[in-house]
PDB file of C-alpha atoms in Angstrom:
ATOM      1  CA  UNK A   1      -2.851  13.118  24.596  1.00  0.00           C
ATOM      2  CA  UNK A   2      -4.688  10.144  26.819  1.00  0.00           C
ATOM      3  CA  UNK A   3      -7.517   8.397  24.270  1.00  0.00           C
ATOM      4  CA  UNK A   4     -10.827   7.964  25.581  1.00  0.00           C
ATOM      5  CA  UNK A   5     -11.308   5.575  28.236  1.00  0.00           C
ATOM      6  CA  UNK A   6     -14.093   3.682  29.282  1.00  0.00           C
ATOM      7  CA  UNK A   7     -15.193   1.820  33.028  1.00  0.00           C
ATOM      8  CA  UNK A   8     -15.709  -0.761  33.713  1.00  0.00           C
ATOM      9  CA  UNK A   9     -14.134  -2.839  30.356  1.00  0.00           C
ATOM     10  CA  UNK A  10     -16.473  -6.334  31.427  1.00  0.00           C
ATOM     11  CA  UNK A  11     -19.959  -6.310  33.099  1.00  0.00           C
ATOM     12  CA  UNK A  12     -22.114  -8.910  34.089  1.00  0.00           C
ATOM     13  CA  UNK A  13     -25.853  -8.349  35.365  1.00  0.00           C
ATOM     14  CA  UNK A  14     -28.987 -10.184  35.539  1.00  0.00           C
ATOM     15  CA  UNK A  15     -31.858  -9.386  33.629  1.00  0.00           C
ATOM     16  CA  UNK A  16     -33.593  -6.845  35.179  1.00  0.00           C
ATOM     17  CA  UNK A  17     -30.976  -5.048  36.881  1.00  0.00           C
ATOM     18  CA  UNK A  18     -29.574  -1.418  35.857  1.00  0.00           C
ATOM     19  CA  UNK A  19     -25.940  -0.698  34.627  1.00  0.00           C
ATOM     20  CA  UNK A  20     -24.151   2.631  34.465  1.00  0.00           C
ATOM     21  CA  UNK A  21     -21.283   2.788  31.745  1.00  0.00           C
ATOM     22  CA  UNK A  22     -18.868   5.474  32.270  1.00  0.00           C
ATOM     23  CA  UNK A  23     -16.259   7.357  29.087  1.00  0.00           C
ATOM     24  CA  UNK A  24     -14.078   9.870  29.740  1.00  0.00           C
ATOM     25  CA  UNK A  25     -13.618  11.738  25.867  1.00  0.00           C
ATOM     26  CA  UNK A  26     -10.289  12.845  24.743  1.00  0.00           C
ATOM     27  CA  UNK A  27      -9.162  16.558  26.380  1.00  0.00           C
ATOM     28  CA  UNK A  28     -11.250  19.313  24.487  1.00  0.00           C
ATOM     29  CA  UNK A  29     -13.352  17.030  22.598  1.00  0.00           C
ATOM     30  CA  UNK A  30     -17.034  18.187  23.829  1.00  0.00           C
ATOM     31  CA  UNK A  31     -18.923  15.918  21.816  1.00  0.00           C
ATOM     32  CA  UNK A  32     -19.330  12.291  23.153  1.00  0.00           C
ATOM     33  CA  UNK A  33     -21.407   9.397  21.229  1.00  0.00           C
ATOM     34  CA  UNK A  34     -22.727   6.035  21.879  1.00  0.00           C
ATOM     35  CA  UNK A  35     -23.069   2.935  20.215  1.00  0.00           C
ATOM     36  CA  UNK A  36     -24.211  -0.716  20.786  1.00  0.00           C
ATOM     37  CA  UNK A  37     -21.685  -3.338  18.623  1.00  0.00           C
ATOM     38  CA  UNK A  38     -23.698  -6.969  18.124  1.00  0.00           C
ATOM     39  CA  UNK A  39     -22.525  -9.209  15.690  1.00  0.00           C
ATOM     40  CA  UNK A  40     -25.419  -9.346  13.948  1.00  0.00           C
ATOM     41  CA  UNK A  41     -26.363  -6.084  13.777  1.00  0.00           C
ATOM     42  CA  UNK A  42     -22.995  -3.938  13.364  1.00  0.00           C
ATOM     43  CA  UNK A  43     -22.397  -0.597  15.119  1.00  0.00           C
ATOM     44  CA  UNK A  44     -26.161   1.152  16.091  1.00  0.00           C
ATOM     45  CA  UNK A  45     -25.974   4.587  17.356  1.00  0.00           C
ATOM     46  CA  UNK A  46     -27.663   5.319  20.425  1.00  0.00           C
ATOM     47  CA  UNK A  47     -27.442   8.909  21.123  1.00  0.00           C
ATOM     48  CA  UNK A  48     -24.744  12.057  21.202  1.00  0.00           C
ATOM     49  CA  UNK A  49     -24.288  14.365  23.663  1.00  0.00           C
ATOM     50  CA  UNK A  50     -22.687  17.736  22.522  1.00  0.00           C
ATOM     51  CA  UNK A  51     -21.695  20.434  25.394  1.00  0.00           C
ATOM     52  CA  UNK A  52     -24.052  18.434  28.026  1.00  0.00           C
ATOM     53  CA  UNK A  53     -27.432  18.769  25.347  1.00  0.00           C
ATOM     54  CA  UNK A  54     -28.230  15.573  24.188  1.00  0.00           C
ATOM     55  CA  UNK A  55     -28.087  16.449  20.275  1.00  0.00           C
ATOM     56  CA  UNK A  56     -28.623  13.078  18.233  1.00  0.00           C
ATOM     57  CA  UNK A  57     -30.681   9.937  19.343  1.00  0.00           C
ATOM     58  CA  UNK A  58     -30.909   6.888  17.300  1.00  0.00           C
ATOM     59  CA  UNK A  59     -34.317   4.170  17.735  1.00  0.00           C
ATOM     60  CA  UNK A  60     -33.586   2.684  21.466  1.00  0.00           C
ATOM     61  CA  UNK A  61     -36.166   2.500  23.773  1.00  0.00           C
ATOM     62  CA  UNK A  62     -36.303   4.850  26.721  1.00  0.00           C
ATOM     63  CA  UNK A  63     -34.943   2.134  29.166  1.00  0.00           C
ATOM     64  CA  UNK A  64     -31.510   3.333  27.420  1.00  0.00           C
ATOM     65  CA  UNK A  65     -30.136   6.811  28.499  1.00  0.00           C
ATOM     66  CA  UNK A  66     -27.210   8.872  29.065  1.00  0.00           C
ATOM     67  CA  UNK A  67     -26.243  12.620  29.676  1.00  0.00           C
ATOM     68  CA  UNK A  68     -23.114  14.561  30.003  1.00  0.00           C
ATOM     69  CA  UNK A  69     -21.404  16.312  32.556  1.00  0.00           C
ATOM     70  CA  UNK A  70     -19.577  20.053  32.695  1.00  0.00           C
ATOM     71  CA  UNK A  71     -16.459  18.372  32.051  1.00  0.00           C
ATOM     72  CA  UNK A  72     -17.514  16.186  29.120  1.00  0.00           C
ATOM     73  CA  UNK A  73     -17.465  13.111  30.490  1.00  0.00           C
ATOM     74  CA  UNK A  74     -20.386  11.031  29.651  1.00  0.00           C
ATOM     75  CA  UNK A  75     -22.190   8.178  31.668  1.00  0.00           C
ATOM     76  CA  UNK A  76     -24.969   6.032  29.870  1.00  0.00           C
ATOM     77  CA  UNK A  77     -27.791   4.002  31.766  1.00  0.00           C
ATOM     78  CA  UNK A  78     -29.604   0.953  31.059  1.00  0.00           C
ATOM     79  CA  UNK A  79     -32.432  -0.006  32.889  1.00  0.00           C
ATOM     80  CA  UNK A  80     -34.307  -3.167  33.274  1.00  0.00           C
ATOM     81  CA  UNK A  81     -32.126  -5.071  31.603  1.00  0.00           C
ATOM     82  CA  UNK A  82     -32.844  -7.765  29.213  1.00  0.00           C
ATOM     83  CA  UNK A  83     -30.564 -11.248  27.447  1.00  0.00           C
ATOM     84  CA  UNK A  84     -30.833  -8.729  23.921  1.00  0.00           C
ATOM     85  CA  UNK A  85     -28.990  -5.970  25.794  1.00  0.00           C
ATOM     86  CA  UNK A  86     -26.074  -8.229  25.700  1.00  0.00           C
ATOM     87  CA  UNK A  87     -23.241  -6.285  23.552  1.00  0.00           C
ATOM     88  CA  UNK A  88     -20.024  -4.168  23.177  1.00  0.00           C
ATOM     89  CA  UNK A  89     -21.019  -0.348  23.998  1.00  0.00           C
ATOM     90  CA  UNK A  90     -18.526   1.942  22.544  1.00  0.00           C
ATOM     91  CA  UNK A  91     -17.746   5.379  23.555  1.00  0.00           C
ATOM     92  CA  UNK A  92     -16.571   7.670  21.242  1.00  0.00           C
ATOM     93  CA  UNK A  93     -15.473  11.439  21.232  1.00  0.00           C
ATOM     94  CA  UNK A  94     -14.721  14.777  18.870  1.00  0.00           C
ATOM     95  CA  UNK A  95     -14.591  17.704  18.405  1.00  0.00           C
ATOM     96  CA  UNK A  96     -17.470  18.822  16.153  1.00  0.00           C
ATOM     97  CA  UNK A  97     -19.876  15.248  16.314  1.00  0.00           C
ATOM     98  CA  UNK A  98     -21.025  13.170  13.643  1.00  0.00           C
ATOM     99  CA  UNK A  99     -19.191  14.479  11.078  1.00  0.00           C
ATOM    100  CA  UNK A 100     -15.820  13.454  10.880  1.00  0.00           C
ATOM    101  CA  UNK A 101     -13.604  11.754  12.787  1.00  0.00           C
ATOM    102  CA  UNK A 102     -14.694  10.367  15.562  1.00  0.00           C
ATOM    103  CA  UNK A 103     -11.987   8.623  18.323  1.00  0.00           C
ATOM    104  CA  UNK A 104     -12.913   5.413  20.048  1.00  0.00           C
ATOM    105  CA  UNK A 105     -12.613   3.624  23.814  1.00  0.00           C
ATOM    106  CA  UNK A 106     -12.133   0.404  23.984  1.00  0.00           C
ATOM    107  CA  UNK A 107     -15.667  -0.332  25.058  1.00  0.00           C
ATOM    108  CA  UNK A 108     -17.372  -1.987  27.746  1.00  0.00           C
ATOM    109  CA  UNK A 109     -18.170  -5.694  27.131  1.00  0.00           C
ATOM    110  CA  UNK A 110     -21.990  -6.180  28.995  1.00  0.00           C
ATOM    111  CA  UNK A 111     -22.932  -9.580  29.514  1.00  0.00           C
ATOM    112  CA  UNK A 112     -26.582  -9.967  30.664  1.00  0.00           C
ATOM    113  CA  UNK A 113     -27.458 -13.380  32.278  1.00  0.00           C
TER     114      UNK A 113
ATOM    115  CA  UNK B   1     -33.588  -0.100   6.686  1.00  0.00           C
ATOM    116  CA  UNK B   2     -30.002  -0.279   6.077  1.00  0.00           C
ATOM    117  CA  UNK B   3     -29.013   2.699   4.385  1.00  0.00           C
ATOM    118  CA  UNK B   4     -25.155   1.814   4.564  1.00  0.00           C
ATOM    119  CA  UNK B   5     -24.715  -1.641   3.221  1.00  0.00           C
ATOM    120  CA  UNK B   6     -21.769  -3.719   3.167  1.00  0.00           C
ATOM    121  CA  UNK B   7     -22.837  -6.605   1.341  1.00  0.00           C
ATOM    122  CA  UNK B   8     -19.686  -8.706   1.881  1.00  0.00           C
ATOM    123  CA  UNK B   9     -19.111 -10.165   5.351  1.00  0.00           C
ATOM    124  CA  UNK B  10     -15.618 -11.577   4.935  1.00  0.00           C
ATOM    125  CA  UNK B  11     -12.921 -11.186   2.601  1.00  0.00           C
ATOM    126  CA  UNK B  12      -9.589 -12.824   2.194  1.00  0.00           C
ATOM    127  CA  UNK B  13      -6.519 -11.756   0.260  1.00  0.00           C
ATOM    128  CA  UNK B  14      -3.316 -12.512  -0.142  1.00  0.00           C
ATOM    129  CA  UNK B  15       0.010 -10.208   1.369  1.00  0.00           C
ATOM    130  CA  UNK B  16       1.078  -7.891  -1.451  1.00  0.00           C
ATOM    131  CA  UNK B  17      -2.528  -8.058  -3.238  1.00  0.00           C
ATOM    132  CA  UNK B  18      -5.011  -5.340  -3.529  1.00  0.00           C
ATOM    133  CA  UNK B  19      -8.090  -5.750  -1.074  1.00  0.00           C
ATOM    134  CA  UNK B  20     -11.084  -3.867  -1.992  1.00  0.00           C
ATOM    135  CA  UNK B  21     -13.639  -3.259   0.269  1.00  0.00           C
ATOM    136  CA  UNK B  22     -17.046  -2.085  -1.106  1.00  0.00           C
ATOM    137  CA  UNK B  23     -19.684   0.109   0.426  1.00  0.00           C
ATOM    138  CA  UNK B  24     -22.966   0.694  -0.678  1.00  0.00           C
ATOM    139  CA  UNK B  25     -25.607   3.474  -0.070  1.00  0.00           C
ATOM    140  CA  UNK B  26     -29.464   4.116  -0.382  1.00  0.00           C
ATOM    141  CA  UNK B  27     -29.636   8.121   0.480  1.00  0.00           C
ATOM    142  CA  UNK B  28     -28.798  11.117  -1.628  1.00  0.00           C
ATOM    143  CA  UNK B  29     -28.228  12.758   1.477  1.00  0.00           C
ATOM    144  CA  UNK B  30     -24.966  11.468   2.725  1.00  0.00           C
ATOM    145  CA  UNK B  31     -22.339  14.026   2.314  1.00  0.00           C
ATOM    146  CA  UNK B  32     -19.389  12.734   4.075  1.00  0.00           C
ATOM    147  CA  UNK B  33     -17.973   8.891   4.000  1.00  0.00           C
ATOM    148  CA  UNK B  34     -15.628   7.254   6.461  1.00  0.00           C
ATOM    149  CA  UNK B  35     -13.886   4.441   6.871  1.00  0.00           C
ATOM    150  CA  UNK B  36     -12.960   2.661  10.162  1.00  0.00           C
ATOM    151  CA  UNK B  37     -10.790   0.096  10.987  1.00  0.00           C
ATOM    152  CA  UNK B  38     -11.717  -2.451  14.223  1.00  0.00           C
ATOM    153  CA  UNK B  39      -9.068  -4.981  16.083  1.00  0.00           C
ATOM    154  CA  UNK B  40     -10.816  -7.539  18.495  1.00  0.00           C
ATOM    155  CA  UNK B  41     -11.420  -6.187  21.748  1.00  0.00           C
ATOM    156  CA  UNK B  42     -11.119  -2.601  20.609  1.00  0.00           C
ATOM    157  CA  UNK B  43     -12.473   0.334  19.646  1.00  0.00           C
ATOM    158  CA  UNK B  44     -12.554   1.237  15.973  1.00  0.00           C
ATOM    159  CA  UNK B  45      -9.912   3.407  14.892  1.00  0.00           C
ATOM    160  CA  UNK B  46     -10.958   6.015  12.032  1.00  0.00           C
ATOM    161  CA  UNK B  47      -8.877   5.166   8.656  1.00  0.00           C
ATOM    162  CA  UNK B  48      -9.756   7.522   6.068  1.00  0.00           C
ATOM    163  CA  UNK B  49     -12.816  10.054   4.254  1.00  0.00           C
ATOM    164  CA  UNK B  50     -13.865  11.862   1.691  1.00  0.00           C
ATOM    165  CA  UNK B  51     -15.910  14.304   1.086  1.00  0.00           C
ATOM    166  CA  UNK B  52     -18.944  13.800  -1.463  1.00  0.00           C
ATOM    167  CA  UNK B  53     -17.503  17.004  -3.808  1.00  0.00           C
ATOM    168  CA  UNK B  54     -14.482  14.449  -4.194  1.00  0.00           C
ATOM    169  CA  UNK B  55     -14.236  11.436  -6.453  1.00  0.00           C
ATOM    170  CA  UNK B  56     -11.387  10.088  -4.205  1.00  0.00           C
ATOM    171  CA  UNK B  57      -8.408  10.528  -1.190  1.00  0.00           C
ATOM    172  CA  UNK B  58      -5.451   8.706  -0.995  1.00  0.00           C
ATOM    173  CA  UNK B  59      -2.925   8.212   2.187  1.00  0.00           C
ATOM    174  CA  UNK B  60      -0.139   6.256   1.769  1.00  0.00           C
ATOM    175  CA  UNK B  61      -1.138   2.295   1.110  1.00  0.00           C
ATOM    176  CA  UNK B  62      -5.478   3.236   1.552  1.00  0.00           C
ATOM    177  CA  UNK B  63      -7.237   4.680  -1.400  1.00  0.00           C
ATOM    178  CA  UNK B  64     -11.515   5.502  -1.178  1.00  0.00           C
ATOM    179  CA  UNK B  65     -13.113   5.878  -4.490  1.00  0.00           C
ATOM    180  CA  UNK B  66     -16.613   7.620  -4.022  1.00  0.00           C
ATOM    181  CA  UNK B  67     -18.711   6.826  -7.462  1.00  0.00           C
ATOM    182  CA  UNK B  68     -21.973   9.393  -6.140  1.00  0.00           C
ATOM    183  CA  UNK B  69     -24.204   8.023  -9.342  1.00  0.00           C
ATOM    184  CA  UNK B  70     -24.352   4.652  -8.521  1.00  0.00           C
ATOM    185  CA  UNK B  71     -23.726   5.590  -4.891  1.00  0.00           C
ATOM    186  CA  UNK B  72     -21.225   3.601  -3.820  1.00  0.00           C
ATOM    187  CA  UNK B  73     -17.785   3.793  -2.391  1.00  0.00           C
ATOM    188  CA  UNK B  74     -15.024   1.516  -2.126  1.00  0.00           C
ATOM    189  CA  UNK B  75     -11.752   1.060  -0.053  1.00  0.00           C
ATOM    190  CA  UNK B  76      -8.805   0.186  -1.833  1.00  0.00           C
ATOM    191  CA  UNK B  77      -5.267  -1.342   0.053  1.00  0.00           C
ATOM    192  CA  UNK B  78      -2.499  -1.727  -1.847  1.00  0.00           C
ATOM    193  CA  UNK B  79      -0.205  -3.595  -0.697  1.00  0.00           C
ATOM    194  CA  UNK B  80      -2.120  -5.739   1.750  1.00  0.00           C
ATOM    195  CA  UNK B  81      -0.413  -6.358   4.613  1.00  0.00           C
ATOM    196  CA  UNK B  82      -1.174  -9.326   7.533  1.00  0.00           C
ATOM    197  CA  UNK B  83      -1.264  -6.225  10.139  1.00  0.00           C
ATOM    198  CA  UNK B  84      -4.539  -5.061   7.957  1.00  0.00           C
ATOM    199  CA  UNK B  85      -6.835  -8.028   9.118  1.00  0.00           C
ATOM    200  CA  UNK B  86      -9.189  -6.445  10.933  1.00  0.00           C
ATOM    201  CA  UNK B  87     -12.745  -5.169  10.658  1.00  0.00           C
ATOM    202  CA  UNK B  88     -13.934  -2.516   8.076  1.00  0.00           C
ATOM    203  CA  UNK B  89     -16.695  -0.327   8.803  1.00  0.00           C
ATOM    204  CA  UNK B  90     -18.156   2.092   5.983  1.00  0.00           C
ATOM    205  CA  UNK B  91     -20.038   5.079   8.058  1.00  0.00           C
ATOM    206  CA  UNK B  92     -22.196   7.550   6.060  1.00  0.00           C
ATOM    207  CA  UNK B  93     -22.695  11.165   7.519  1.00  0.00           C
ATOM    208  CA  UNK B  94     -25.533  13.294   6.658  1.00  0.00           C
ATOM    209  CA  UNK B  95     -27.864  16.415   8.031  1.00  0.00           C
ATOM    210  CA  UNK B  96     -30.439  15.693   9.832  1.00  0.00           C
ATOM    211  CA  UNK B  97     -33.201  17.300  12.192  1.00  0.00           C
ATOM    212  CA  UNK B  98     -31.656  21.027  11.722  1.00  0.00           C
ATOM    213  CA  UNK B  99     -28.403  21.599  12.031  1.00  0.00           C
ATOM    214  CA  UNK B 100     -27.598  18.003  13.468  1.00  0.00           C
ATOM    215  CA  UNK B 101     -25.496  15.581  11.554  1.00  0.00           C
ATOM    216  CA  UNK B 102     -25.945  11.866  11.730  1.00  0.00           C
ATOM    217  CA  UNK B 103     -23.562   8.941  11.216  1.00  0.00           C
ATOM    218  CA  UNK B 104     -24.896   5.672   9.659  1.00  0.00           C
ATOM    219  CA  UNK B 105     -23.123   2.830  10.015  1.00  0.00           C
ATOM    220  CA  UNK B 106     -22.329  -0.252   7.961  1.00  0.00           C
ATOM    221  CA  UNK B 107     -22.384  -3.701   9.075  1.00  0.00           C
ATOM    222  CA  UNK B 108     -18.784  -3.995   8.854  1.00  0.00           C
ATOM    223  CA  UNK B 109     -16.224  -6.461   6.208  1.00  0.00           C
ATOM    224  CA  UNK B 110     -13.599  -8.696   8.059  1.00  0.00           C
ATOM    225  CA  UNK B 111     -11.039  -8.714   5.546  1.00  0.00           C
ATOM    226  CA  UNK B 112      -7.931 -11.543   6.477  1.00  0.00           C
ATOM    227  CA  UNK B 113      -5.121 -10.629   5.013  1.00  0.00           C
ATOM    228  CA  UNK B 114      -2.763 -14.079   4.664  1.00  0.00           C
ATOM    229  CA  UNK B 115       0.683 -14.245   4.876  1.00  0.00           C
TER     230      UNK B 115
END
């Protein structure tokens, strides 16, 4: 079975700009989350999409969003970037959501200048 | 408000000791416990759980302890091996808004594990 996978794996943009992040979840896994890794402030969840409904957000501002498509793959959007936006954003997939085990992409490494 | 603390940043251990990994937790709430393992440059990989009806679950060399009074958990590896440096993230799962469940995440140990 493929893992999740996530495009692009490195990203640089200037402050102000707008990224999409893309994750493909594992085959018949139809709930997706994401999270922001800093190394000061560990994993943060940002918000899970279950069966295309967003179903769990954490405390980002609005500038961060995301939805889901038919097929379960998952983009998230960041607008109007800014130098704190700066992390790893992890992808991760299962079956049921936040309540057991959850399987990872390698993440997407944002770099905002 | 960190609700899932993981007090230690670091820990270092030698090859054939135990490493213990400790997780603390602030809400009554939390049913299910996880623990994940992270390698540089990738995603975390889930390790092991428990359930908060359980006092513990073993597989193979990785041992969680779940002590609900003094709500904590801990994550035991016997024998360490080098291969087990890595990352350790304690994630807390819980109810929340309905029939939505949460996951609350620690800050994350880096255990080394020397040769």
């Amino acid at each position: 079975k493929a893992g999740v996978t996530q495009t692009p794996r490195y990203l640089i943009k200037t402050r102000g700009q707008q990224v999409t992040l893309s994750c493909s979840p594992i085959s018949g896994h139809r709930s997706v989350s994401w999270y922001q890794q800093t190394p000061g402030q560990g994993l943060q969840f940002l918000f899970e999409y279950f069966s295309e409904t967003q179903r769990n957000k954490g405390n980002f501002p609005g500038r961060f969003s995301g939805r889901q498509f038919s097929n379960s793959r998952s983009e998230m959007n960041v607008s109007t970037l800014e130098l704190g936006d700066s992390a790893l954003y992890l992808c991760a997939s299962s079956t049921w959501g936040q309540v057991g085990e959850q399987y990872f992409g390698p993440g997407t490494r944002l770099t905002v200048t | 408000d960190q609700q899932v603390k993981q007090n230690s940043p670091s820990l270092s251990v030698q090859e054939g000791r135990i490493s213990i990994l400790n997780c603390d937790y602030t809400n009554s709430m939390f049913d299910y416990f996880l623990w994940y393992k992270k390698y540089p440059a990738e995603g975390p990989t889930f390790l092991i759980s428990i359930s908060s009806i359980k006092d513990k679950n073993e597989d193979g060399r990785f041992t969680v302890f779940l002590n609900k009074s003094a709500k904590h958990l801990s994550l035991h590896i016997v024998p360490s091996q080098p291969g087990d440096s890595a990352v350790y993230f304690c994630a807390a799962s819980l109810l929340h808004a309905g029939n939505n469940r949460k996951l609350i995440w620690g800050l994350g140990t880096s255990l080394g594990v020397n040769p």
